[in-house]
């Protein structure tokens, strides 16, 4: 058996979540440009098809040995995957595309912070995931920034574009919590299936509604944006779910709208207004509160048996008959133990708190 691995509790979950946010954050302003000549349903479908087909090609090229390091989907995972695809792959992107046609790219990008709030609220209230005071304060700061973006001079007026973007965020928040249920399985397969199914559905709806395919060169650009901004981003997000839990992955993911807003200003020429600047500061303060959290206490691990990709760290002390490569995946047993270290509600730390 190999030696236990020792690393920061921030690794690799936080970098993965932030990297996922950066890739997805670039998608709204780029989509805003593409919407000038493409039907919203068609654009949503082609983005997800680009993600699905790109990941299918990657899965083919990476070979069986790399795939063997990940647990595979089982029959019990299919209902959760189907629900995640419906909410996050079909409903949410269409709402976002139509919202972008009625709202500026920079405001829409910052409003996407609501996805992290929706994800955290569902994880906390429905799935009872631990959320401390610092995370709640950060959430309120982000919410204040989102409300400020919708201030229309005489009061708060959520225009149709903002409401559609908010609806997309709620749908993605539900999707993220469903995806957490299957996050121990191969993230490339999950993201690939999401992309292929959602892409086919939305392209089909677009064609049924009278839309036509854009030129091949535009399709290629859309596919590239979809592969990186949705496909690669989603793979990183799913792996982050394993290590951080749903609420905290959603919180770190709040970086995405800042990336999108900056790109919208740089690429589309959106104005840098005082309202936008103050909203960005509020959301930045909320993100800092999330990033500076440290959760540590003595806790018990009950006996547990499951399968997922792992290395031989302090939580995986088991024998193999012969040499193995790491990471690897197989069914394994965790003996009961009690210890103290910084941790997040990952696959091995989903315990209650008093």
mmCIF file of C-alpha atoms in Angstrom:
data_model
loop_
_atom_site.group_PDB
_atom_site.id
_atom_site.type_symbol
_atom_site.label_atom_id
_atom_site.label_comp_id
_atom_site.label_asym_id
_atom_site.label_seq_id
_atom_site.Cartn_x
_atom_site.Cartn_y
_atom_site.Cartn_z
ATOM 1 C CA UNK A 1 0.000 0.000 0.000
ATOM 2 C CA UNK A 2 1.252 3.490 -0.805
ATOM 3 C CA UNK A 3 2.000 6.135 1.773
ATOM 4 C CA UNK A 4 -0.869 8.410 2.876
ATOM 5 C CA UNK A 5 -1.154 11.674 0.984
ATOM 6 C CA UNK A 6 -1.081 14.896 2.996
ATOM 7 C CA UNK A 7 -2.354 18.151 1.523
ATOM 8 C CA UNK A 8 -4.349 21.255 2.346
ATOM 9 C CA UNK A 9 -8.086 20.879 2.830
ATOM 10 C CA UNK A 10 -8.406 23.539 0.103
ATOM 11 C CA UNK A 11 -6.882 21.198 -2.494
ATOM 12 C CA UNK A 12 -8.103 20.224 -5.013
ATOM 13 C CA UNK A 13 -11.699 21.338 -4.423
ATOM 14 C CA UNK A 14 -11.224 25.117 -4.268
ATOM 15 C CA UNK A 15 -8.985 25.454 -7.372
ATOM 16 C CA UNK A 16 -11.356 23.196 -9.312
ATOM 17 C CA UNK A 17 -14.412 25.231 -8.294
ATOM 18 C CA UNK A 18 -12.706 28.524 -9.149
ATOM 19 C CA UNK A 19 -11.419 27.174 -12.469
ATOM 20 C CA UNK A 20 -14.910 25.962 -13.307
ATOM 21 C CA UNK A 21 -16.286 29.393 -12.445
ATOM 22 C CA UNK A 22 -13.759 31.162 -14.673
ATOM 23 C CA UNK A 23 -14.623 29.005 -17.683
ATOM 24 C CA UNK A 24 -18.374 29.319 -17.205
ATOM 25 C CA UNK A 25 -18.104 33.033 -16.480
ATOM 26 C CA UNK A 26 -16.793 33.622 -19.985
ATOM 27 C CA UNK A 27 -19.877 31.989 -21.535
ATOM 28 C CA UNK A 28 -22.555 34.738 -21.100
ATOM 29 C CA UNK A 29 -20.669 37.578 -22.854
ATOM 30 C CA UNK A 30 -19.554 35.258 -25.645
ATOM 31 C CA UNK A 31 -23.138 33.969 -25.968
ATOM 32 C CA UNK A 32 -24.388 37.560 -26.092
ATOM 33 C CA UNK A 33 -22.221 38.092 -29.179
ATOM 34 C CA UNK A 34 -23.444 34.882 -30.790
ATOM 35 C CA UNK A 35 -27.119 35.688 -30.114
ATOM 36 C CA UNK A 36 -26.987 38.450 -32.736
ATOM 37 C CA UNK A 37 -27.512 35.884 -35.469
ATOM 38 C CA UNK A 38 -28.621 32.695 -33.719
ATOM 39 C CA UNK A 39 -31.980 31.626 -32.259
ATOM 40 C CA UNK A 40 -31.789 31.343 -28.408
ATOM 41 C CA UNK A 41 -33.054 27.730 -28.398
ATOM 42 C CA UNK A 42 -30.595 26.826 -31.147
ATOM 43 C CA UNK A 43 -27.691 28.517 -29.344
ATOM 44 C CA UNK A 44 -28.481 26.746 -26.059
ATOM 45 C CA UNK A 45 -28.671 23.415 -27.881
ATOM 46 C CA UNK A 46 -25.461 23.876 -29.857
ATOM 47 C CA UNK A 47 -23.531 24.984 -26.760
ATOM 48 C CA UNK A 48 -24.496 21.787 -24.957
ATOM 49 C CA UNK A 49 -23.952 19.624 -28.035
ATOM 50 C CA UNK A 50 -20.456 21.115 -28.321
ATOM 51 C CA UNK A 51 -19.836 20.161 -24.692
ATOM 52 C CA UNK A 52 -21.217 16.641 -25.128
ATOM 53 C CA UNK A 53 -19.459 15.825 -28.394
ATOM 54 C CA UNK A 54 -16.163 17.319 -27.207
ATOM 55 C CA UNK A 55 -16.234 15.245 -24.016
ATOM 56 C CA UNK A 56 -17.224 12.131 -25.975
ATOM 57 C CA UNK A 57 -14.122 12.605 -28.142
ATOM 58 C CA UNK A 58 -11.979 13.159 -25.038
ATOM 59 C CA UNK A 59 -13.409 10.009 -23.436
ATOM 60 C CA UNK A 60 -12.552 8.037 -26.567
ATOM 61 C CA UNK A 61 -8.988 9.374 -26.635
ATOM 62 C CA UNK A 62 -8.222 8.945 -22.928
ATOM 63 C CA UNK A 63 -8.629 5.169 -23.169
ATOM 64 C CA UNK A 64 -9.913 2.493 -20.838
ATOM 65 C CA UNK A 65 -7.099 2.747 -18.294
ATOM 66 C CA UNK A 66 -7.938 6.358 -17.395
ATOM 67 C CA UNK A 67 -11.659 5.555 -17.262
ATOM 68 C CA UNK A 68 -10.917 2.681 -14.875
ATOM 69 C CA UNK A 69 -9.834 5.245 -12.281
ATOM 70 C CA UNK A 70 -13.435 6.452 -11.948
ATOM 71 C CA UNK A 71 -16.569 4.757 -10.633
ATOM 72 C CA UNK A 72 -19.223 4.207 -13.294
ATOM 73 C CA UNK A 73 -22.905 5.135 -13.255
ATOM 74 C CA UNK A 74 -25.328 2.514 -11.939
ATOM 75 C CA UNK A 75 -29.055 2.021 -12.508
ATOM 76 C CA UNK A 76 -29.752 3.840 -9.240
ATOM 77 C CA UNK A 77 -27.950 6.935 -10.533
ATOM 78 C CA UNK A 78 -30.079 7.341 -13.673
ATOM 79 C CA UNK A 79 -33.088 9.126 -12.071
ATOM 80 C CA UNK A 80 -30.797 11.739 -10.478
ATOM 81 C CA UNK A 81 -28.939 12.196 -13.767
ATOM 82 C CA UNK A 82 -32.225 12.607 -15.672
ATOM 83 C CA UNK A 83 -33.474 15.244 -13.217
ATOM 84 C CA UNK A 84 -30.149 17.096 -13.396
ATOM 85 C CA UNK A 85 -30.221 17.080 -17.204
ATOM 86 C CA UNK A 86 -33.809 18.360 -17.297
ATOM 87 C CA UNK A 87 -33.202 21.253 -14.900
ATOM 88 C CA UNK A 88 -29.611 22.210 -15.742
ATOM 89 C CA UNK A 89 -29.297 21.127 -19.358
ATOM 90 C CA UNK A 90 -32.691 21.929 -20.854
ATOM 91 C CA UNK A 91 -34.577 24.517 -18.768
ATOM 92 C CA UNK A 92 -31.747 26.668 -17.360
ATOM 93 C CA UNK A 93 -29.773 27.408 -20.562
ATOM 94 C CA UNK A 94 -32.903 28.356 -22.496
ATOM 95 C CA UNK A 95 -33.961 30.755 -19.722
ATOM 96 C CA UNK A 96 -30.460 32.269 -19.756
ATOM 97 C CA UNK A 97 -30.380 32.708 -23.540
ATOM 98 C CA UNK A 98 -33.749 34.497 -23.585
ATOM 99 C CA UNK A 99 -32.709 36.552 -20.546
ATOM 100 C CA UNK A 100 -29.586 37.697 -22.383
ATOM 101 C CA UNK A 101 -31.719 39.033 -25.232
ATOM 102 C CA UNK A 102 -33.494 41.367 -22.769
ATOM 103 C CA UNK A 103 -30.636 42.326 -20.436
ATOM 104 C CA UNK A 104 -27.044 43.576 -20.706
ATOM 105 C CA UNK A 105 -24.337 40.908 -20.635
ATOM 106 C CA UNK A 106 -22.535 42.476 -17.647
ATOM 107 C CA UNK A 107 -25.688 42.684 -15.481
ATOM 108 C CA UNK A 108 -26.726 39.172 -16.506
ATOM 109 C CA UNK A 109 -23.260 37.880 -15.646
ATOM 110 C CA UNK A 110 -23.373 39.373 -12.150
ATOM 111 C CA UNK A 111 -26.931 38.132 -11.622
ATOM 112 C CA UNK A 112 -25.585 34.619 -12.212
ATOM 113 C CA UNK A 113 -24.278 34.879 -8.634
ATOM 114 C CA UNK A 114 -27.801 33.833 -7.687
ATOM 115 C CA UNK A 115 -26.927 30.313 -8.844
ATOM 116 C CA UNK A 116 -24.501 29.959 -5.944
ATOM 117 C CA UNK A 117 -27.128 31.255 -3.518
ATOM 118 C CA UNK A 118 -29.795 28.907 -4.865
ATOM 119 C CA UNK A 119 -27.366 25.982 -4.691
ATOM 120 C CA UNK A 120 -26.385 26.806 -1.106
ATOM 121 C CA UNK A 121 -29.955 27.428 0.061
ATOM 122 C CA UNK A 122 -31.194 24.093 -1.294
ATOM 123 C CA UNK A 123 -28.188 22.223 0.143
ATOM 124 C CA UNK A 124 -28.734 23.855 3.553
ATOM 125 C CA UNK A 125 -32.538 23.786 3.833
ATOM 126 C CA UNK A 126 -33.365 20.572 1.954
ATOM 127 C CA UNK A 127 -30.281 18.377 2.371
ATOM 128 C CA UNK A 128 -29.202 19.783 5.770
ATOM 129 C CA UNK A 129 -25.627 20.466 4.685
ATOM 130 C CA UNK A 130 -23.684 22.492 7.256
ATOM 131 C CA UNK A 131 -23.638 26.247 6.525
ATOM 132 C CA UNK A 132 -21.994 28.549 9.092
ATOM 133 C CA UNK A 133 -22.393 32.262 9.867
ATOM 134 C CA UNK A 134 -19.556 33.314 7.557
ATOM 135 C CA UNK A 135 -21.154 31.600 4.578
ATOM 136 C CA UNK A 136 -24.520 33.180 5.381
ATOM 137 C CA UNK A 137 -22.999 36.679 5.642
ATOM 138 C CA UNK A 138 -21.294 36.143 2.320
ATOM 139 C CA UNK A 139 -24.574 34.999 0.794
ATOM 140 C CA UNK A 140 -26.368 38.150 1.994
ATOM 141 C CA UNK A 141 -23.607 40.340 0.520
ATOM 142 C CA UNK A 142 -23.963 38.582 -2.835
ATOM 143 C CA UNK A 143 -27.764 38.904 -2.695
ATOM 144 C CA UNK A 144 -27.465 42.630 -1.928
ATOM 145 C CA UNK A 145 -25.302 43.064 -5.015
ATOM 146 C CA UNK A 146 -27.822 41.187 -7.159
ATOM 147 C CA UNK A 147 -30.723 43.325 -5.864
ATOM 148 C CA UNK A 148 -28.731 46.500 -6.543
ATOM 149 C CA UNK A 149 -28.313 45.475 -10.171
ATOM 150 C CA UNK A 150 -32.107 45.433 -10.535
ATOM 151 C CA UNK A 151 -32.641 48.926 -9.084
ATOM 152 C CA UNK A 152 -34.361 51.029 -11.747
ATOM 153 C CA UNK A 153 -34.268 54.524 -10.181
ATOM 154 C CA UNK A 154 -37.730 54.600 -8.621
ATOM 155 C CA UNK A 155 -37.430 51.256 -6.967
ATOM 156 C CA UNK A 156 -36.612 47.609 -7.504
ATOM 157 C CA UNK A 157 -37.970 46.508 -10.849
ATOM 158 C CA UNK A 158 -36.964 43.052 -11.932
ATOM 159 C CA UNK A 159 -37.346 43.292 -15.702
ATOM 160 C CA UNK A 160 -38.178 40.208 -17.670
ATOM 161 C CA UNK A 161 -34.557 39.650 -18.624
ATOM 162 C CA UNK A 162 -33.401 39.687 -14.987
ATOM 163 C CA UNK A 163 -36.235 37.372 -13.952
ATOM 164 C CA UNK A 164 -35.347 34.897 -16.689
ATOM 165 C CA UNK A 165 -31.679 34.909 -15.609
ATOM 166 C CA UNK A 166 -32.784 34.418 -11.971
ATOM 167 C CA UNK A 167 -34.987 31.501 -13.064
ATOM 168 C CA UNK A 168 -32.019 29.919 -14.818
ATOM 169 C CA UNK A 169 -29.996 30.258 -11.601
ATOM 170 C CA UNK A 170 -32.679 28.476 -9.555
ATOM 171 C CA UNK A 171 -32.837 25.674 -12.130
ATOM 172 C CA UNK A 172 -29.046 25.289 -12.014
ATOM 173 C CA UNK A 173 -29.154 25.337 -8.202
ATOM 174 C CA UNK A 174 -31.555 22.380 -8.258
ATOM 175 C CA UNK A 175 -29.382 20.677 -10.877
ATOM 176 C CA UNK A 176 -26.242 21.101 -8.724
ATOM 177 C CA UNK A 177 -27.899 19.422 -5.744
ATOM 178 C CA UNK A 178 -29.108 16.529 -7.892
ATOM 179 C CA UNK A 179 -25.639 16.182 -9.428
ATOM 180 C CA UNK A 180 -24.038 15.959 -5.986
ATOM 181 C CA UNK A 181 -25.925 12.685 -5.485
ATOM 182 C CA UNK A 182 -23.918 11.111 -8.322
ATOM 183 C CA UNK A 183 -20.681 13.111 -8.024
ATOM 184 C CA UNK A 184 -18.679 10.018 -6.959
ATOM 185 C CA UNK A 185 -19.058 8.605 -10.474
ATOM 186 C CA UNK A 186 -17.115 9.506 -13.624
ATOM 187 C CA UNK A 187 -17.535 13.298 -14.108
ATOM 188 C CA UNK A 188 -16.697 13.116 -17.814
ATOM 189 C CA UNK A 189 -19.548 10.653 -18.431
ATOM 190 C CA UNK A 190 -22.013 12.772 -16.418
ATOM 191 C CA UNK A 191 -21.097 15.984 -18.254
ATOM 192 C CA UNK A 192 -21.021 14.209 -21.619
ATOM 193 C CA UNK A 193 -24.518 12.781 -21.176
ATOM 194 C CA UNK A 194 -25.825 16.136 -19.951
ATOM 195 C CA UNK A 195 -24.418 17.844 -23.014
ATOM 196 C CA UNK A 196 -25.623 15.299 -25.555
ATOM 197 C CA UNK A 197 -29.164 14.894 -24.198
ATOM 198 C CA UNK A 198 -29.763 18.588 -23.483
ATOM 199 C CA UNK A 199 -28.197 19.579 -26.783
ATOM 200 C CA UNK A 200 -30.376 17.262 -28.852
ATOM 201 C CA UNK A 201 -33.541 18.365 -27.006
ATOM 202 C CA UNK A 202 -32.926 22.094 -27.416
ATOM 203 C CA UNK A 203 -31.775 21.848 -31.037
ATOM 204 C CA UNK A 204 -34.900 19.786 -31.735
ATOM 205 C CA UNK A 205 -37.097 22.440 -30.106
ATOM 206 C CA UNK A 206 -35.372 25.152 -32.119
ATOM 207 C CA UNK A 207 -35.925 23.316 -35.407
ATOM 208 C CA UNK A 208 -39.552 22.586 -34.484
ATOM 209 C CA UNK A 209 -40.040 26.302 -33.859
ATOM 210 C CA UNK A 210 -38.799 27.215 -37.329
ATOM 211 C CA UNK A 211 -35.164 28.079 -36.508
ATOM 212 C CA UNK A 212 -32.362 27.043 -38.837
ATOM 213 C CA UNK A 213 -28.748 26.091 -38.301
ATOM 214 C CA UNK A 214 -26.249 28.964 -38.470
ATOM 215 C CA UNK A 215 -23.274 28.761 -40.886
ATOM 216 C CA UNK A 216 -20.730 26.004 -40.226
ATOM 217 C CA UNK A 217 -18.104 28.492 -39.060
ATOM 218 C CA UNK A 218 -20.501 29.862 -36.428
ATOM 219 C CA UNK A 219 -21.446 26.335 -35.334
ATOM 220 C CA UNK A 220 -17.748 25.579 -34.823
ATOM 221 C CA UNK A 221 -17.293 28.681 -32.634
ATOM 222 C CA UNK A 222 -20.396 27.819 -30.588
ATOM 223 C CA UNK A 223 -19.150 24.244 -30.131
ATOM 224 C CA UNK A 224 -15.762 25.483 -28.882
ATOM 225 C CA UNK A 225 -17.408 27.861 -26.406
ATOM 226 C CA UNK A 226 -19.694 25.046 -25.243
ATOM 227 C CA UNK A 227 -16.846 22.551 -24.827
ATOM 228 C CA UNK A 228 -14.794 24.789 -22.551
ATOM 229 C CA UNK A 229 -17.462 27.005 -20.958
ATOM 230 C CA UNK A 230 -19.915 24.192 -20.234
ATOM 231 C CA UNK A 231 -18.239 20.802 -20.742
ATOM 232 C CA UNK A 232 -14.819 21.274 -19.129
ATOM 233 C CA UNK A 233 -16.337 23.646 -16.573
ATOM 234 C CA UNK A 234 -18.942 21.059 -15.568
ATOM 235 C CA UNK A 235 -16.358 18.277 -15.189
ATOM 236 C CA UNK A 236 -14.328 20.495 -12.839
ATOM 237 C CA UNK A 237 -17.492 21.464 -10.938
ATOM 238 C CA UNK A 238 -18.522 17.825 -10.378
ATOM 239 C CA UNK A 239 -15.088 16.886 -9.011
ATOM 240 C CA UNK A 240 -15.233 19.966 -6.753
ATOM 241 C CA UNK A 241 -18.589 18.710 -5.417
ATOM 242 C CA UNK A 242 -16.829 15.577 -4.161
ATOM 243 C CA UNK A 243 -14.336 17.574 -2.136
ATOM 244 C CA UNK A 244 -16.335 20.626 -0.986
ATOM 245 C CA UNK A 245 -19.974 19.588 -0.833
ATOM 246 C CA UNK A 246 -22.739 21.404 -2.685
ATOM 247 C CA UNK A 247 -23.103 24.618 -0.664
ATOM 248 C CA UNK A 248 -19.423 25.543 -0.679
ATOM 249 C CA UNK A 249 -18.848 24.599 -4.308
ATOM 250 C CA UNK A 250 -21.745 26.897 -5.178
ATOM 251 C CA UNK A 251 -20.234 29.630 -3.019
ATOM 252 C CA UNK A 252 -16.799 29.447 -4.672
ATOM 253 C CA UNK A 253 -18.514 29.297 -8.045
ATOM 254 C CA UNK A 254 -19.690 32.861 -7.396
ATOM 255 C CA UNK A 255 -16.493 34.025 -9.096
ATOM 256 C CA UNK A 256 -18.083 33.219 -12.491
ATOM 257 C CA UNK A 257 -20.183 36.404 -12.786
ATOM 258 C CA UNK A 258 -17.164 38.649 -12.116
ATOM 259 C CA UNK A 259 -15.294 37.011 -15.001
ATOM 260 C CA UNK A 260 -18.352 37.425 -17.207
ATOM 261 C CA UNK A 261 -18.892 41.071 -16.264
ATOM 262 C CA UNK A 262 -15.254 41.974 -16.937
ATOM 263 C CA UNK A 263 -15.359 40.273 -20.324
ATOM 264 C CA UNK A 264 -18.652 41.983 -21.179
ATOM 265 C CA UNK A 265 -17.052 45.360 -20.455
ATOM 266 C CA UNK A 266 -13.896 44.498 -22.401
ATOM 267 C CA UNK A 267 -15.510 42.760 -25.390
ATOM 268 C CA UNK A 268 -18.986 44.273 -25.678
ATOM 269 C CA UNK A 269 -18.246 47.765 -24.416
ATOM 270 C CA UNK A 270 -20.796 47.629 -21.575
ATOM 271 C CA UNK A 271 -20.612 50.758 -19.430
ATOM 272 C CA UNK A 272 -18.796 50.727 -16.090
ATOM 273 C CA UNK A 273 -21.503 52.354 -13.947
ATOM 274 C CA UNK A 274 -21.428 53.201 -10.238
ATOM 275 C CA UNK A 275 -24.206 50.682 -9.670
ATOM 276 C CA UNK A 276 -22.180 47.955 -11.374
ATOM 277 C CA UNK A 277 -19.064 48.859 -9.358
ATOM 278 C CA UNK A 278 -20.862 48.854 -5.982
ATOM 279 C CA UNK A 279 -22.630 45.594 -6.821
ATOM 280 C CA UNK A 280 -19.276 44.077 -7.729
ATOM 281 C CA UNK A 281 -17.760 45.203 -4.417
ATOM 282 C CA UNK A 282 -20.645 43.681 -2.453
ATOM 283 C CA UNK A 283 -20.353 40.419 -4.342
ATOM 284 C CA UNK A 284 -16.572 40.459 -3.952
ATOM 285 C CA UNK A 285 -16.939 40.846 -0.179
ATOM 286 C CA UNK A 286 -19.314 37.903 -0.142
ATOM 287 C CA UNK A 287 -16.890 35.780 -2.114
ATOM 288 C CA UNK A 288 -14.024 36.709 0.268
ATOM 289 C CA UNK A 289 -16.119 35.591 3.260
ATOM 290 C CA UNK A 290 -16.663 32.256 1.536
ATOM 291 C CA UNK A 291 -13.007 31.807 0.611
ATOM 292 C CA UNK A 292 -11.692 32.621 4.097
ATOM 293 C CA UNK A 293 -13.845 30.051 5.890
ATOM 294 C CA UNK A 294 -12.064 27.366 7.968
ATOM 295 C CA UNK A 295 -14.174 24.488 9.299
ATOM 296 C CA UNK A 296 -12.411 22.262 11.860
ATOM 297 C CA UNK A 297 -13.619 20.169 14.807
ATOM 298 C CA UNK A 298 -13.330 16.669 16.220
ATOM 299 C CA UNK A 299 -15.671 14.359 14.339
ATOM 300 C CA UNK A 300 -16.613 10.694 14.019
ATOM 301 C CA UNK A 301 -16.595 8.590 10.877
ATOM 302 C CA UNK A 302 -19.100 5.755 10.925
ATOM 303 C CA UNK A 303 -18.432 2.537 9.019
ATOM 304 C CA UNK A 304 -18.994 3.185 5.318
ATOM 305 C CA UNK A 305 -18.777 1.172 2.110
ATOM 306 C CA UNK A 306 -18.826 2.828 -1.318
ATOM 307 C CA UNK A 307 -16.979 3.239 -4.619
ATOM 308 C CA UNK A 308 -15.267 6.338 -5.976
ATOM 309 C CA UNK A 309 -11.937 7.568 -7.317
ATOM 310 C CA UNK A 310 -9.403 7.887 -4.469
ATOM 311 C CA UNK A 311 -5.770 7.791 -3.361
ATOM 312 C CA UNK A 312 -4.427 6.190 -0.190
ATOM 313 C CA UNK A 313 -4.781 9.129 2.202
ATOM 314 C CA UNK A 314 -5.771 9.175 5.879
ATOM 315 C CA UNK A 315 -9.328 8.153 4.992
ATOM 316 C CA UNK A 316 -8.300 5.307 2.663
ATOM 317 C CA UNK A 317 -6.064 2.879 4.504
ATOM 318 C CA UNK A 318 -6.750 -0.482 2.855
ATOM 319 C CA UNK A 319 -4.721 -3.275 1.285
ATOM 320 C CA UNK A 320 -4.415 -4.424 -2.344
ATOM 321 C CA UNK A 321 -3.242 -7.811 -3.568
ATOM 322 C CA UNK A 322 -0.778 -6.204 -5.969
ATOM 323 C CA UNK A 323 0.575 -2.820 -7.109
ATOM 324 C CA UNK A 324 -2.007 -0.229 -8.111
ATOM 325 C CA UNK A 325 -1.876 3.159 -9.790
ATOM 326 C CA UNK A 326 -3.397 6.239 -8.189
ATOM 327 C CA UNK A 327 -6.000 7.519 -8.349
ATOM 328 C CA UNK A 328 -8.034 4.355 -8.751
ATOM 329 C CA UNK A 329 -11.619 3.284 -8.142
ATOM 330 C CA UNK A 330 -13.047 0.176 -6.502
ATOM 331 C CA UNK A 331 -15.566 -0.789 -3.837
ATOM 332 C CA UNK A 332 -13.930 -0.286 -0.436
ATOM 333 C CA UNK A 333 -14.765 -0.155 3.260
ATOM 334 C CA UNK A 334 -14.041 2.627 5.771
ATOM 335 C CA UNK A 335 -13.578 1.497 9.364
ATOM 336 C CA UNK A 336 -15.006 3.729 12.127
ATOM 337 C CA UNK A 337 -12.585 6.426 13.304
ATOM 338 C CA UNK A 338 -12.486 9.699 15.242
ATOM 339 C CA UNK A 339 -10.100 12.585 14.520
ATOM 340 C CA UNK A 340 -9.776 16.333 14.008
ATOM 341 C CA UNK A 341 -8.656 18.275 10.918
ATOM 342 C CA UNK A 342 -9.927 21.063 8.623
ATOM 343 C CA UNK A 343 -12.553 19.643 6.288
ATOM 344 C CA UNK A 344 -15.527 20.324 4.068
ATOM 345 C CA UNK A 345 -18.735 18.244 3.681
ATOM 346 C CA UNK A 346 -17.132 16.010 1.056
ATOM 347 C CA UNK A 347 -17.857 12.328 0.371
ATOM 348 C CA UNK A 348 -16.456 11.382 3.792
ATOM 349 C CA UNK A 349 -17.605 14.317 5.949
ATOM 350 C CA UNK A 350 -21.374 14.516 5.621
ATOM 351 C CA UNK A 351 -22.001 14.439 9.334
ATOM 352 C CA UNK A 352 -24.472 16.459 11.397
ATOM 353 C CA UNK A 353 -23.619 19.465 13.580
ATOM 354 C CA UNK A 354 -25.186 20.471 16.843
#
